[in-house]
Amino acid sequence: MGEFELIRRFFYPVANAEAKPDVLLGPGDDCAIQTIPEGHELVFSMDTLVEGIHFPHQYTAEKLGWRSLASAASDLAAMGATPVCFTLALTLPEADVDWLRAFSKGLSDASRQFGLALVGGDTTRGPLALTLQVHGTVPAGSAIRRSGATSGDLICVSGTLGDAGAALEFLHLESPTPEQADVLNRYHFPEPKLALGQSLRGVATAAIDISDGLVSDLRHLLLASGVAGRIAPETLPLSEALVSLRADARELALYSGDDYELCVTLSEAALAGLPECIREQLTTIGRVHDGEGLGFEGYVEEGHETGYDHFGSVE
Ligand code: ADP
Ligand code: MG
């Protein structure tokens, strides 16, 4: 099977799975074409996943397809962008038909679920790695940045935290318990909070998605905003599965990554003004104040590796 047959067979079906009026030309030409509706801005981001670093060796192809698009789409969620389309640069060691079929299925499911049309890409041979560029749009000026948090804002998170981190030790299990299966599902099939992000446009003062871990990602937000924050770890939202599996559930919720929930700041009045169905997706865990750094209420942080840094500390 040649490169072009491979693309036609396994990626054109994904491209056709999700039709978007903003996409004027999908894969097959030298470039794709996207129109930006009047009064809107293009919001885009790129993510690379490397085997052995971002996903385990021999990782199931279908899960990889889902997870790679989910993690990329999570950045659109954090900006409050409406998803439009994506490109995929795929490097493969070989053209394994079973692998490609499963990968294409996971990618296609995610594409439909998140409303992201595949519009093109690049296919090369080499060690397994993927790069995805996702495109979304926002009404001009309304993207939620990391830099808008102000003193007095509440700090809130969506969903529950720590589940995906707890799954890491169960990845090899053949028949997990229901609780283990719950956290494994969070690791394998993350659901970026796209609708929540869009409904927080003009409401949240700042947002970031939690990919590296709450403490690490919240610190990025606070630094970008030039403010300090204080959170109460006992208020972190934990799933029943996580609590039943781990005595150190709160540590995982603070420091482990891959949950793809949102961490946002907003005024008390803005939170109170949200419709119940949005408000109930958020848990208040702390507050923004003047100064710098992240403090903890009733908790002593001791020697944690916070977040993943590919280059460690480079002097
Ligand atoms: P070019 O040589 O002009 O850069 P390519 O030969 O790399 O084009 O790709 C041919 C067409 O197939 C392009 O439209 C490209 O976007 C598309 N394509 C290549 N790889 C993929 C992929 N993995 N997923 C989707 N579309 C792809
Ligand atoms: Mg070309």
mmCIF file of C-alpha atoms and ligand atoms in Angstrom:
data_model
loop_
_atom_site.group_PDB
_atom_site.id
_atom_site.type_symbol
_atom_site.label_atom_id
_atom_site.label_comp_id
_atom_site.label_asym_id
_atom_site.label_seq_id
_atom_site.Cartn_x
_atom_site.Cartn_y
_atom_site.Cartn_z
ATOM 1 C CA MET A 1 0.000 0.000 0.000
ATOM 2 C CA GLY A 2 1.488 3.322 -1.072
ATOM 3 C CA GLU A 3 1.374 6.594 0.811
ATOM 4 C CA PHE A 4 -1.532 7.987 -1.212
ATOM 5 C CA GLU A 5 -3.630 4.850 -1.002
ATOM 6 C CA LEU A 6 -3.040 4.821 2.740
ATOM 7 C CA ILE A 7 -4.222 8.433 3.039
ATOM 8 C CA ARG A 8 -7.264 7.798 0.833
ATOM 9 C CA ARG A 9 -8.223 4.640 2.660
ATOM 10 C CA PHE A 10 -7.758 5.674 6.271
ATOM 11 C CA PHE A 11 -7.886 9.467 6.424
ATOM 12 C CA TYR A 12 -10.356 10.606 3.756
ATOM 13 C CA PRO A 13 -13.161 8.744 5.593
ATOM 14 C CA VAL A 14 -12.256 10.692 8.737
ATOM 15 C CA ALA A 15 -12.287 13.900 6.705
ATOM 16 C CA ASN A 16 -15.776 13.116 5.455
ATOM 17 C CA ALA A 17 -17.078 12.203 8.905
ATOM 18 C CA GLU A 18 -17.580 15.815 9.957
ATOM 19 C CA ALA A 19 -18.749 18.468 7.491
ATOM 20 C CA LYS A 20 -18.160 22.106 8.411
ATOM 21 C CA PRO A 21 -19.499 25.084 6.458
ATOM 22 C CA ASP A 22 -16.332 27.061 7.318
ATOM 23 C CA VAL A 23 -14.195 24.456 5.520
ATOM 24 C CA LEU A 24 -14.134 25.391 1.832
ATOM 25 C CA LEU A 25 -11.587 22.727 0.852
ATOM 26 C CA GLY A 26 -10.548 19.581 2.693
ATOM 27 C CA PRO A 27 -7.710 17.130 1.992
ATOM 28 C CA GLY A 28 -6.530 16.281 -1.527
ATOM 29 C CA ASP A 29 -5.102 19.587 -2.735
ATOM 30 C CA ASP A 30 -1.862 21.339 -1.796
ATOM 31 C CA CYS A 31 -3.600 23.263 0.981
ATOM 32 C CA ALA A 32 -6.943 23.235 2.744
ATOM 33 C CA ILE A 33 -9.103 26.393 2.757
ATOM 34 C CA GLN A 34 -11.017 27.731 5.729
ATOM 35 C CA THR A 35 -13.194 30.827 5.794
ATOM 36 C CA ILE A 36 -13.371 32.939 8.959
ATOM 37 C CA PRO A 37 -16.899 34.284 9.494
ATOM 38 C CA GLU A 38 -17.277 38.081 9.606
ATOM 39 C CA GLY A 39 -16.447 39.507 13.019
ATOM 40 C CA HIS A 40 -14.638 36.369 14.163
ATOM 41 C CA GLU A 41 -11.021 35.445 14.833
ATOM 42 C CA LEU A 42 -9.071 32.244 14.151
ATOM 43 C CA VAL A 43 -7.765 30.519 17.294
ATOM 44 C CA PHE A 44 -5.248 27.751 16.624
ATOM 45 C CA SER A 45 -2.835 25.506 18.453
ATOM 46 C CA MET A 46 -0.417 22.651 17.736
ATOM 47 C CA ASP A 47 0.341 19.552 19.813
ATOM 48 C CA THR A 48 2.866 16.763 19.293
ATOM 49 C CA LEU A 49 2.575 13.304 20.824
ATOM 50 C CA VAL A 50 5.609 11.022 20.856
ATOM 51 C CA GLU A 51 5.432 7.291 21.605
ATOM 52 C CA GLY A 52 6.938 6.479 25.004
ATOM 53 C CA ILE A 53 6.520 10.050 26.259
ATOM 54 C CA HIS A 54 2.924 11.135 25.682
ATOM 55 C CA PHE A 55 1.503 7.650 25.321
ATOM 56 C CA PRO A 56 2.868 4.201 26.207
ATOM 57 C CA HIS A 57 4.672 1.910 23.764
ATOM 58 C CA GLN A 58 2.219 -0.523 22.081
ATOM 59 C CA TYR A 59 -0.672 1.785 23.027
ATOM 60 C CA THR A 60 -3.997 0.797 21.429
ATOM 61 C CA ALA A 61 -4.370 2.586 18.097
ATOM 62 C CA GLU A 62 -8.077 3.411 18.543
ATOM 63 C CA LYS A 63 -7.421 5.037 21.909
ATOM 64 C CA LEU A 64 -4.467 6.936 20.449
ATOM 65 C CA GLY A 65 -6.723 8.324 17.708
ATOM 66 C CA TRP A 66 -9.247 9.597 20.248
ATOM 67 C CA ARG A 67 -6.756 10.805 22.809
ATOM 68 C CA SER A 68 -4.569 12.728 20.385
ATOM 69 C CA LEU A 69 -7.497 14.782 19.073
ATOM 70 C CA ALA A 70 -9.004 15.170 22.560
ATOM 71 C CA SER A 71 -5.797 16.585 24.030
ATOM 72 C CA ALA A 72 -5.399 18.996 21.116
ATOM 73 C CA ALA A 73 -9.077 20.069 21.276
ATOM 74 C CA SER A 74 -8.688 20.784 24.993
ATOM 75 C CA ASP A 75 -6.610 23.876 24.137
ATOM 76 C CA LEU A 76 -9.542 25.200 22.079
ATOM 77 C CA ALA A 77 -11.817 24.545 25.070
ATOM 78 C CA ALA A 78 -9.526 26.581 27.318
ATOM 79 C CA MET A 79 -9.714 29.574 24.949
ATOM 80 C CA GLY A 80 -13.492 29.318 24.651
ATOM 81 C CA ALA A 81 -13.176 28.643 20.914
ATOM 82 C CA THR A 82 -15.748 26.925 18.724
ATOM 83 C CA PRO A 83 -14.010 23.945 17.043
ATOM 84 C CA VAL A 84 -13.773 23.971 13.236
ATOM 85 C CA CYS A 85 -11.061 21.745 11.772
ATOM 86 C CA PHE A 86 -7.642 20.142 12.235
ATOM 87 C CA THR A 87 -4.621 18.854 10.349
ATOM 88 C CA LEU A 88 -2.655 15.729 11.250
ATOM 89 C CA ALA A 89 1.041 15.022 10.659
ATOM 90 C CA LEU A 90 1.520 11.310 11.252
ATOM 91 C CA THR A 91 4.863 9.506 11.357
ATOM 92 C CA LEU A 92 4.512 5.722 11.237
ATOM 93 C CA PRO A 93 7.130 2.959 11.447
ATOM 94 C CA GLU A 94 5.117 0.849 8.955
ATOM 95 C CA ALA A 95 1.781 0.740 7.137
ATOM 96 C CA ASP A 96 0.037 -1.767 9.433
ATOM 97 C CA VAL A 97 -3.537 -2.038 8.127
ATOM 98 C CA ASP A 98 -5.071 -3.209 11.431
ATOM 99 C CA TRP A 99 -3.347 -0.410 13.316
ATOM 100 C CA LEU A 100 -4.423 2.190 10.758
ATOM 101 C CA ARG A 101 -8.029 0.974 10.732
ATOM 102 C CA ALA A 102 -8.254 1.214 14.532
ATOM 103 C CA PHE A 103 -6.490 4.590 14.647
ATOM 104 C CA SER A 104 -8.783 5.948 11.950
ATOM 105 C CA LYS A 105 -11.826 4.739 13.925
ATOM 106 C CA GLY A 106 -10.737 6.483 17.156
ATOM 107 C CA LEU A 107 -9.844 9.652 15.275
ATOM 108 C CA SER A 108 -13.129 9.623 13.383
ATOM 109 C CA ASP A 109 -15.194 9.123 16.570
ATOM 110 C CA ALA A 110 -13.378 12.019 18.226
ATOM 111 C CA SER A 111 -13.693 14.195 15.114
ATOM 112 C CA ARG A 112 -17.479 13.795 15.164
ATOM 113 C CA GLN A 113 -17.759 14.132 18.938
ATOM 114 C CA PHE A 114 -15.745 17.383 19.081
ATOM 115 C CA GLY A 115 -16.970 18.889 15.807
ATOM 116 C CA LEU A 116 -13.475 19.052 14.274
ATOM 117 C CA ALA A 117 -13.158 18.228 10.571
ATOM 118 C CA LEU A 118 -9.900 16.690 9.294
ATOM 119 C CA VAL A 119 -8.790 18.973 6.446
ATOM 120 C CA GLY A 120 -5.312 17.697 5.631
ATOM 121 C CA GLY A 121 -2.015 16.516 6.941
ATOM 122 C CA ASP A 122 1.231 14.825 6.186
ATOM 123 C CA THR A 123 2.183 11.144 6.329
ATOM 124 C CA THR A 124 5.781 10.005 6.762
ATOM 125 C CA ARG A 125 7.741 6.933 7.833
ATOM 126 C CA GLY A 126 9.712 6.897 11.072
ATOM 127 C CA PRO A 127 9.309 6.364 14.837
ATOM 128 C CA LEU A 128 5.612 6.711 15.829
ATOM 129 C CA ALA A 129 4.716 10.357 16.483
ATOM 130 C CA LEU A 130 1.767 12.638 15.739
ATOM 131 C CA THR A 131 1.339 16.366 15.426
ATOM 132 C CA LEU A 132 -2.135 17.874 15.304
ATOM 133 C CA GLN A 133 -3.027 21.461 14.594
ATOM 134 C CA VAL A 134 -6.542 22.412 15.675
ATOM 135 C CA HIS A 135 -8.448 25.454 14.434
ATOM 136 C CA GLY A 136 -11.384 27.156 16.120
ATOM 137 C CA THR A 137 -13.068 30.545 15.975
ATOM 138 C CA VAL A 138 -14.346 33.099 18.476
ATOM 139 C CA PRO A 139 -16.303 36.335 18.107
ATOM 140 C CA ALA A 140 -13.535 38.960 17.770
ATOM 141 C CA GLY A 141 -11.913 39.815 21.085
ATOM 142 C CA SER A 142 -13.677 37.118 23.111
ATOM 143 C CA ALA A 143 -11.012 34.389 23.399
ATOM 144 C CA ILE A 144 -10.325 33.577 27.062
ATOM 145 C CA ARG A 145 -6.630 34.106 27.748
ATOM 146 C CA ARG A 146 -4.469 33.002 30.641
ATOM 147 C CA SER A 147 -3.634 36.570 31.489
ATOM 148 C CA GLY A 148 -6.909 38.125 32.670
ATOM 149 C CA ALA A 149 -7.236 36.962 36.299
ATOM 150 C CA THR A 150 -7.612 39.796 38.820
ATOM 151 C CA SER A 151 -7.498 40.040 42.607
ATOM 152 C CA GLY A 152 -10.739 38.842 44.196
ATOM 153 C CA ASP A 153 -11.659 36.415 41.391
ATOM 154 C CA LEU A 154 -12.673 32.900 42.345
ATOM 155 C CA ILE A 155 -10.591 29.953 41.089
ATOM 156 C CA CYS A 156 -12.790 27.125 39.770
ATOM 157 C CA VAL A 157 -12.215 23.773 38.086
ATOM 158 C CA SER A 158 -14.502 21.571 36.009
ATOM 159 C CA GLY A 159 -15.228 17.856 36.493
ATOM 160 C CA THR A 160 -13.062 15.778 38.797
ATOM 161 C CA LEU A 161 -9.270 15.737 38.995
ATOM 162 C CA GLY A 162 -6.648 13.021 39.416
ATOM 163 C CA ASP A 163 -8.496 10.204 37.655
ATOM 164 C CA ALA A 164 -6.268 9.965 34.580
ATOM 165 C CA GLY A 165 -3.170 10.046 36.789
ATOM 166 C CA ALA A 166 -4.506 7.150 38.868
ATOM 167 C CA ALA A 167 -5.030 5.124 35.684
ATOM 168 C CA LEU A 168 -1.308 4.956 34.876
ATOM 169 C CA GLU A 169 -0.652 2.015 37.207
ATOM 170 C CA PHE A 170 -3.578 0.052 35.717
ATOM 171 C CA LEU A 171 -2.775 0.449 32.017
ATOM 172 C CA HIS A 172 -1.473 -3.131 31.758
ATOM 173 C CA LEU A 173 -4.471 -4.794 33.504
ATOM 174 C CA GLU A 174 -6.449 -7.362 31.495
ATOM 175 C CA SER A 175 -9.601 -7.266 33.629
ATOM 176 C CA PRO A 176 -9.787 -4.123 35.759
ATOM 177 C CA THR A 177 -12.333 -3.682 38.570
ATOM 178 C CA PRO A 178 -15.203 -1.232 37.854
ATOM 179 C CA GLU A 179 -13.351 1.530 39.772
ATOM 180 C CA GLN A 180 -10.125 0.860 37.881
ATOM 181 C CA ALA A 181 -12.122 0.842 34.633
ATOM 182 C CA ASP A 182 -13.616 4.253 35.551
ATOM 183 C CA VAL A 183 -10.234 5.932 35.916
ATOM 184 C CA LEU A 184 -8.816 4.070 32.894
ATOM 185 C CA ASN A 185 -11.682 5.469 30.844
ATOM 186 C CA ARG A 186 -10.701 8.981 31.928
ATOM 187 C CA TYR A 187 -7.138 8.322 30.710
ATOM 188 C CA HIS A 188 -8.059 6.656 27.414
ATOM 189 C CA PHE A 189 -11.066 8.767 26.406
ATOM 190 C CA PRO A 190 -10.678 12.285 27.806
ATOM 191 C CA GLU A 191 -13.495 14.698 26.946
ATOM 192 C CA PRO A 192 -12.274 18.253 26.385
ATOM 193 C CA LYS A 193 -14.674 20.755 27.927
ATOM 194 C CA LEU A 194 -15.508 22.495 24.637
ATOM 195 C CA ALA A 195 -19.103 23.504 25.404
ATOM 196 C CA LEU A 196 -18.169 24.734 28.877
ATOM 197 C CA GLY A 197 -15.299 26.805 27.495
ATOM 198 C CA GLN A 198 -17.589 28.461 24.943
ATOM 199 C CA SER A 199 -20.183 29.280 27.589
ATOM 200 C CA LEU A 200 -17.488 30.985 29.691
ATOM 201 C CA ARG A 201 -16.582 33.504 26.943
ATOM 202 C CA GLY A 202 -17.122 36.975 28.359
ATOM 203 C CA VAL A 203 -17.604 35.435 31.822
ATOM 204 C CA ALA A 204 -14.262 33.917 32.858
ATOM 205 C CA THR A 205 -11.382 36.372 33.276
ATOM 206 C CA ALA A 206 -8.782 33.663 32.533
ATOM 207 C CA ALA A 207 -8.670 29.956 31.710
ATOM 208 C CA ILE A 208 -6.233 27.106 31.155
ATOM 209 C CA ASP A 209 -6.794 23.420 30.503
ATOM 210 C CA ILE A 210 -5.338 20.989 33.013
ATOM 211 C CA SER A 211 -2.988 18.804 30.989
ATOM 212 C CA ASP A 212 0.134 18.753 33.173
ATOM 213 C CA GLY A 213 -1.564 18.888 36.601
ATOM 214 C CA LEU A 214 -3.638 21.496 38.459
ATOM 215 C CA VAL A 215 -0.777 23.029 40.464
ATOM 216 C CA SER A 216 1.507 23.316 37.462
ATOM 217 C CA ASP A 217 -1.154 24.679 35.104
ATOM 218 C CA LEU A 218 -2.718 27.076 37.641
ATOM 219 C CA ARG A 219 0.762 28.476 38.310
ATOM 220 C CA HIS A 220 1.074 29.239 34.577
ATOM 221 C CA LEU A 221 -2.245 31.103 34.665
ATOM 222 C CA LEU A 222 -1.317 33.110 37.787
ATOM 223 C CA LEU A 223 2.082 34.035 36.366
ATOM 224 C CA ALA A 224 0.542 35.130 33.044
ATOM 225 C CA SER A 225 -1.992 37.261 34.940
ATOM 226 C CA GLY A 226 0.576 38.761 37.318
ATOM 227 C CA VAL A 227 -1.377 37.717 40.410
ATOM 228 C CA ALA A 228 -1.237 35.201 43.267
ATOM 229 C CA GLY A 229 -3.693 32.449 44.173
ATOM 230 C CA ARG A 230 -4.666 30.433 47.195
ATOM 231 C CA ILE A 231 -6.483 27.118 46.959
ATOM 232 C CA ALA A 232 -7.937 24.750 49.561
ATOM 233 C CA PRO A 233 -6.962 21.185 48.554
ATOM 234 C CA GLU A 234 -9.819 19.685 50.633
ATOM 235 C CA THR A 235 -12.275 21.349 48.226
ATOM 236 C CA LEU A 236 -10.863 19.659 45.095
ATOM 237 C CA PRO A 237 -13.497 17.614 43.238
ATOM 238 C CA LEU A 238 -12.627 13.905 43.440
ATOM 239 C CA SER A 239 -14.443 11.006 41.792
ATOM 240 C CA GLU A 240 -15.774 8.167 43.956
ATOM 241 C CA ALA A 241 -13.614 5.778 41.945
ATOM 242 C CA LEU A 242 -10.434 7.732 42.711
ATOM 243 C CA VAL A 243 -11.241 8.022 46.425
ATOM 244 C CA SER A 244 -11.864 4.274 46.658
ATOM 245 C CA LEU A 245 -8.628 3.450 44.816
ATOM 246 C CA ARG A 246 -6.133 5.830 46.360
ATOM 247 C CA ALA A 247 -5.407 7.079 49.875
ATOM 248 C CA ASP A 248 -3.461 9.935 48.242
ATOM 249 C CA ALA A 249 -6.348 10.992 45.961
ATOM 250 C CA ARG A 250 -5.840 14.668 46.812
ATOM 251 C CA GLU A 251 -2.165 14.564 45.812
ATOM 252 C CA LEU A 252 -3.128 13.109 42.456
ATOM 253 C CA ALA A 253 -5.786 15.784 41.986
ATOM 254 C CA LEU A 254 -3.151 18.448 42.701
ATOM 255 C CA TYR A 255 -0.250 17.099 40.707
ATOM 256 C CA SER A 256 -1.177 14.456 38.140
ATOM 257 C CA GLY A 257 -1.956 15.340 34.518
ATOM 258 C CA ASP A 258 -4.012 14.156 31.541
ATOM 259 C CA ASP A 259 -7.448 15.036 32.981
ATOM 260 C CA TYR A 260 -8.137 17.805 30.407
ATOM 261 C CA GLU A 261 -10.507 19.650 32.717
ATOM 262 C CA LEU A 262 -10.602 23.457 32.776
ATOM 263 C CA CYS A 263 -9.250 25.747 35.485
ATOM 264 C CA VAL A 264 -10.853 29.199 35.265
ATOM 265 C CA THR A 265 -11.015 32.442 37.203
ATOM 266 C CA LEU A 266 -14.111 34.639 37.375
ATOM 267 C CA SER A 267 -15.771 37.109 39.713
ATOM 268 C CA GLU A 268 -18.253 35.916 42.322
ATOM 269 C CA ALA A 269 -20.978 37.879 40.556
ATOM 270 C CA ALA A 270 -20.114 36.276 37.213
ATOM 271 C CA LEU A 271 -20.309 32.785 38.737
ATOM 272 C CA ALA A 272 -23.635 33.587 40.415
ATOM 273 C CA GLY A 273 -24.970 34.890 37.094
ATOM 274 C CA LEU A 274 -24.271 31.669 35.195
ATOM 275 C CA PRO A 275 -27.153 29.334 34.364
ATOM 276 C CA GLU A 276 -27.439 26.481 36.868
ATOM 277 C CA CYS A 277 -26.484 23.900 34.215
ATOM 278 C CA ILE A 278 -23.110 25.641 33.693
ATOM 279 C CA ARG A 279 -22.493 26.565 37.338
ATOM 280 C CA GLU A 280 -22.932 22.971 38.459
ATOM 281 C CA GLN A 281 -20.015 21.932 36.225
ATOM 282 C CA LEU A 282 -17.660 24.125 38.256
ATOM 283 C CA THR A 283 -16.200 23.678 41.743
ATOM 284 C CA THR A 284 -14.724 26.686 43.542
ATOM 285 C CA ILE A 285 -11.335 25.751 44.965
ATOM 286 C CA GLY A 286 -9.758 29.080 45.854
ATOM 287 C CA ARG A 287 -9.303 32.750 45.186
ATOM 288 C CA VAL A 288 -6.999 35.139 43.338
ATOM 289 C CA HIS A 289 -5.222 37.890 45.258
ATOM 290 C CA ASP A 290 -2.469 40.429 44.707
ATOM 291 C CA GLY A 291 1.104 39.198 44.804
ATOM 292 C CA GLU A 292 2.700 36.190 43.173
ATOM 293 C CA GLY A 293 2.753 32.412 43.555
ATOM 294 C CA LEU A 294 0.283 29.746 44.610
ATOM 295 C CA GLY A 295 -0.533 29.125 48.281
ATOM 296 C CA PHE A 296 -2.443 26.322 49.983
ATOM 297 C CA GLU A 297 -5.072 26.437 52.714
ATOM 298 C CA GLY A 298 -4.447 23.781 55.396
ATOM 299 C CA TYR A 299 -1.911 21.848 53.342
ATOM 300 C CA VAL A 300 1.866 21.723 53.209
ATOM 301 C CA GLU A 301 3.400 21.123 49.807
ATOM 302 C CA GLU A 302 6.442 18.916 50.046
ATOM 303 C CA GLY A 303 8.930 18.256 47.272
ATOM 304 C CA HIS A 304 6.568 17.478 44.422
ATOM 305 C CA GLU A 305 7.576 17.260 40.819
ATOM 306 C CA THR A 306 5.103 19.694 39.334
ATOM 307 C CA GLY A 307 4.109 19.216 35.719
ATOM 308 C CA TYR A 308 6.110 17.644 32.968
ATOM 309 C CA ASP A 309 9.051 19.567 31.578
ATOM 310 C CA HIS A 310 10.750 17.988 28.552
ATOM 311 C CA PHE A 311 14.038 19.760 29.165
ATOM 312 C CA GLY A 312 14.125 19.855 32.980
ATOM 313 C CA SER A 313 15.674 23.096 34.191
ATOM 314 C CA VAL A 314 17.866 24.489 31.440
ATOM 315 C CA GLU A 315 20.284 27.130 32.720
HETATM 316 P P1 ADP B 1 2.087 17.845 -0.631
HETATM 317 O O1 ADP B 1 3.181 16.982 -1.189
HETATM 318 O O2 ADP B 1 1.469 18.780 -1.624
HETATM 319 O O3 ADP B 1 2.453 18.505 0.648
HETATM 320 P P2 ADP B 1 1.004 15.409 0.345
HETATM 321 O O4 ADP B 1 1.427 14.472 -0.729
HETATM 322 O O5 ADP B 1 1.808 15.449 1.611
HETATM 323 O O6 ADP B 1 0.865 16.855 -0.266
HETATM 324 O O7 ADP B 1 -0.516 15.088 0.734
HETATM 325 C C1 ADP B 1 -1.507 14.943 -0.258
HETATM 326 C C2 ADP B 1 -2.842 15.341 0.309
HETATM 327 O O8 ADP B 1 -3.201 14.416 1.336
HETATM 328 C C3 ADP B 1 -2.823 16.729 0.946
HETATM 329 O O9 ADP B 1 -4.059 17.370 0.673
HETATM 330 C C4 ADP B 1 -2.689 16.447 2.419
HETATM 331 O O10 ADP B 1 -3.291 17.450 3.198
HETATM 332 C C5 ADP B 1 -3.413 15.116 2.540
HETATM 333 N N1 ADP B 1 -2.886 14.292 3.672
HETATM 334 C C6 ADP B 1 -1.639 13.757 3.779
HETATM 335 N N2 ADP B 1 -1.517 13.066 4.946
HETATM 336 C C7 ADP B 1 -2.714 13.178 5.563
HETATM 337 C C8 ADP B 1 -3.222 12.693 6.811
HETATM 338 N N3 ADP B 1 -2.501 11.943 7.657
HETATM 339 N N4 ADP B 1 -4.496 13.027 7.119
HETATM 340 C C9 ADP B 1 -5.220 13.771 6.301
HETATM 341 N N5 ADP B 1 -4.832 14.248 5.126
HETATM 342 C C10 ADP B 1 -3.580 13.962 4.757
HETATM 343 MG MG MG B 2 2.022 20.384 -2.434
#
